[in-house]
Coordinates of C-alpha atoms in Angstrom, one line a residue:
M1415 CA -82.0 27.2 -130.1
K1416 CA -85.4 25.7 -129.1
Y1417 CA -89.0 27.2 -129.4
Y1418 CA -92.8 27.0 -126.6
I1419 CA -95.7 27.8 -129.1
F1420 CA -97.7 28.9 -126.0
E1421 CA -101.4 29.6 -128.6
S1422 CA -101.9 29.9 -132.2
G1423 CA -105.1 31.3 -133.6
S1424 CA -107.9 32.9 -133.2
K1425 CA -108.2 33.1 -129.4
G1426 CA -104.3 34.1 -129.0
N1427 CA -100.6 33.3 -130.7
C1428 CA -97.9 33.7 -128.4
T1429 CA -94.9 31.6 -129.2
L1430 CA -91.3 31.6 -127.1
I1431 CA -87.8 31.6 -128.4
A1432 CA -84.2 30.6 -125.9
S1433 CA -80.9 30.8 -127.1
N1434 CA -78.1 30.5 -124.8
G1435 CA -79.8 31.1 -121.9
R1436 CA -81.1 34.5 -123.6
Y1437 CA -85.0 34.4 -124.1
L1438 CA -87.5 36.9 -127.0
M1439 CA -91.3 36.2 -127.7
I1440 CA -93.3 37.4 -131.0
D1441 CA -96.7 38.2 -130.6
N1442 CA -98.4 37.9 -126.9
G1443 CA -102.3 37.8 -127.6
L1444 CA -102.9 36.3 -124.3
S1445 CA -103.7 37.2 -120.9
N1446 CA -101.4 39.0 -118.0
K1447 CA -102.4 36.4 -116.4
K1448 CA -101.7 33.1 -119.1
T1449 CA -99.1 34.2 -120.4
K1450 CA -97.0 33.7 -116.6
A1451 CA -98.8 30.4 -116.6
K1452 CA -97.3 29.4 -119.9
L1453 CA -94.0 30.8 -119.0
K1454 CA -93.9 28.7 -115.5
E1455 CA -94.6 25.8 -117.3
V1456 CA -90.9 25.9 -119.5
N1457 CA -89.0 27.3 -115.8
V1458 CA -88.7 31.4 -117.6
N1459 CA -89.9 34.5 -115.5
L1460 CA -91.6 37.6 -117.2
E1461 CA -88.4 39.3 -116.6
D1462 CA -86.5 37.1 -118.6
V1463 CA -87.8 37.8 -121.3
E1464 CA -86.0 40.2 -123.2
A1465 CA -87.8 41.2 -125.8
L1466 CA -91.4 41.7 -128.1
L1467 CA -90.8 41.1 -131.3
L1468 CA -94.6 42.2 -132.7
T1469 CA -96.0 40.6 -136.2
H1470 CA -98.9 43.4 -137.2
S1471 CA -101.5 44.5 -134.4
H1472 CA -104.4 42.0 -134.8
T1473 CA -105.7 42.0 -131.5
D1474 CA -104.9 38.2 -130.9
H1475 CA -101.4 38.7 -131.2
I1476 CA -101.4 42.0 -128.8
A1477 CA -104.4 41.3 -126.4
G1478 CA -101.2 41.4 -123.6
I1479 CA -98.1 42.8 -124.6
N1480 CA -99.1 45.5 -121.6
A1481 CA -97.0 42.7 -119.5
F1482 CA -94.6 43.8 -121.1
S1483 CA -92.2 47.5 -120.5
D1484 CA -92.8 49.0 -124.3
E1485 CA -89.0 49.1 -123.8
I1486 CA -88.8 45.7 -124.6
I1487 CA -91.5 45.8 -127.6
Y1488 CA -90.3 45.4 -130.8
A1489 CA -92.6 46.3 -134.4
T1490 CA -92.9 48.6 -137.7
K1491 CA -94.0 51.7 -137.3
F1492 CA -97.1 50.9 -138.1
T1493 CA -97.4 47.8 -135.9
Y1494 CA -96.9 49.8 -132.4
K1495 CA -96.9 53.7 -132.3
K1496 CA -95.2 53.1 -129.3
T1497 CA -92.2 51.8 -130.4
S1498 CA -89.3 53.5 -130.2
V1499 CA -86.8 54.7 -133.1
D1500 CA -84.7 52.4 -132.3
H1501 CA -86.9 49.2 -132.2
Q1502 CA -88.9 49.7 -135.3
L1503 CA -88.1 47.1 -137.2
V1504 CA -87.5 47.3 -140.9
P1505 CA -88.4 44.5 -143.9
F1506 CA -84.8 42.7 -144.8
K1507 CA -82.8 44.3 -142.5
E1508 CA -81.0 42.2 -139.1
Y1509 CA -81.1 43.4 -135.9
D1510 CA -79.3 41.8 -133.0
I1511 CA -82.2 41.2 -130.9
A1512 CA -81.4 38.6 -127.1
G1513 CA -78.3 37.4 -128.2
M1514 CA -80.1 36.3 -132.1
K1515 CA -80.2 37.8 -135.3
V1516 CA -83.3 38.8 -136.3
I1517 CA -84.8 39.4 -139.9
C1518 CA -88.1 41.3 -140.3
V1519 CA -89.6 40.3 -143.8
P1520 CA -93.0 41.3 -144.6
T1521 CA -96.0 39.1 -144.8
S1522 CA -99.1 39.6 -147.1
H1523 CA -101.8 40.8 -144.4
D1524 CA -104.5 43.0 -144.0
S1525 CA -102.8 44.8 -140.9
Q1526 CA -100.6 47.4 -142.2
G1527 CA -96.6 46.7 -141.4
S1528 CA -97.2 43.1 -141.1
C1529 CA -94.4 40.8 -141.1
G1530 CA -92.3 37.4 -139.8
F1531 CA -89.7 36.8 -138.7
I1532 CA -86.6 34.9 -139.4
I1533 CA -84.2 33.9 -136.5
K1534 CA -80.4 32.8 -135.5
D1535 CA -78.3 31.6 -133.0
D1536 CA -75.0 30.0 -133.6
K1537 CA -76.1 27.0 -135.1
D1538 CA -80.1 26.8 -136.0
T1539 CA -82.6 29.4 -137.8
L1540 CA -86.6 29.6 -137.2
V1541 CA -88.5 30.7 -139.8
Y1542 CA -91.7 32.6 -138.2
I1543 CA -94.8 33.9 -139.7
T1544 CA -98.0 34.0 -139.3
D1545 CA -101.4 35.0 -140.9
T1546 CA -100.2 35.6 -144.3
G1547 CA -101.8 34.7 -147.7
Y1548 CA -98.3 33.4 -149.6
I1549 CA -94.9 34.4 -149.2
Y1550 CA -93.1 36.6 -151.7
E1551 CA -90.3 36.0 -153.8
R1552 CA -88.2 36.9 -152.0
V1553 CA -89.2 36.5 -148.5
V1554 CA -89.3 32.7 -150.1
D1555 CA -85.1 32.4 -151.1
M1556 CA -84.4 33.9 -147.2
I1557 CA -85.2 30.9 -145.7
V1558 CA -84.8 28.1 -147.9
N1559 CA -82.8 26.0 -145.4
A1560 CA -83.8 26.9 -142.0
T1561 CA -83.5 25.0 -139.2
Y1562 CA -87.5 25.4 -137.9
Y1563 CA -91.0 27.0 -139.5
I1564 CA -93.0 27.7 -138.0
F1565 CA -95.8 29.3 -139.7
E1566 CA -100.4 29.2 -139.2
S1567 CA -102.0 30.9 -142.0
N1568 CA -105.9 31.0 -142.2
H1569 CA -106.3 33.5 -145.5
N1570 CA -109.8 33.8 -146.6
V1571 CA -110.4 36.0 -149.7
R1572 CA -113.2 36.5 -149.7
M1573 CA -113.1 37.6 -146.2
L1574 CA -109.8 40.4 -147.4
M1575 CA -111.6 41.3 -150.0
N1576 CA -114.9 42.5 -147.0

């Protein structure tokens, strides 16, 4: 498994996960032009991305999702209303997506249905959790001994309360 963090932060979030010649993307808060350029840097075309997983509905995570067909978007029912029923992610359930096992895990964020992911292939486990104030105890137990951890958090209690 390889991962490429194209952007992380309030100006945009986008990460590509590669395993056995297959690709899935987590969030796309980038412009279509920038997404294509970032993919080109790692010799991947937009059409090679089999799935787009969404963590939540804030603009810095979804601004560029129109580059992808709704048919490949996976999200909780609260995150993306156009997600087909068979692509609606439910916390703690395991899915086979782009040849990888994906488990959706809830996060603590001010966006209903926000989630992170545990992604497994035949060798590695990657934990991807962004924009969270804390990690639920049940999730902590699930992410022990992963190969890779990607965490991004800028939790501000005062901002959250407002």
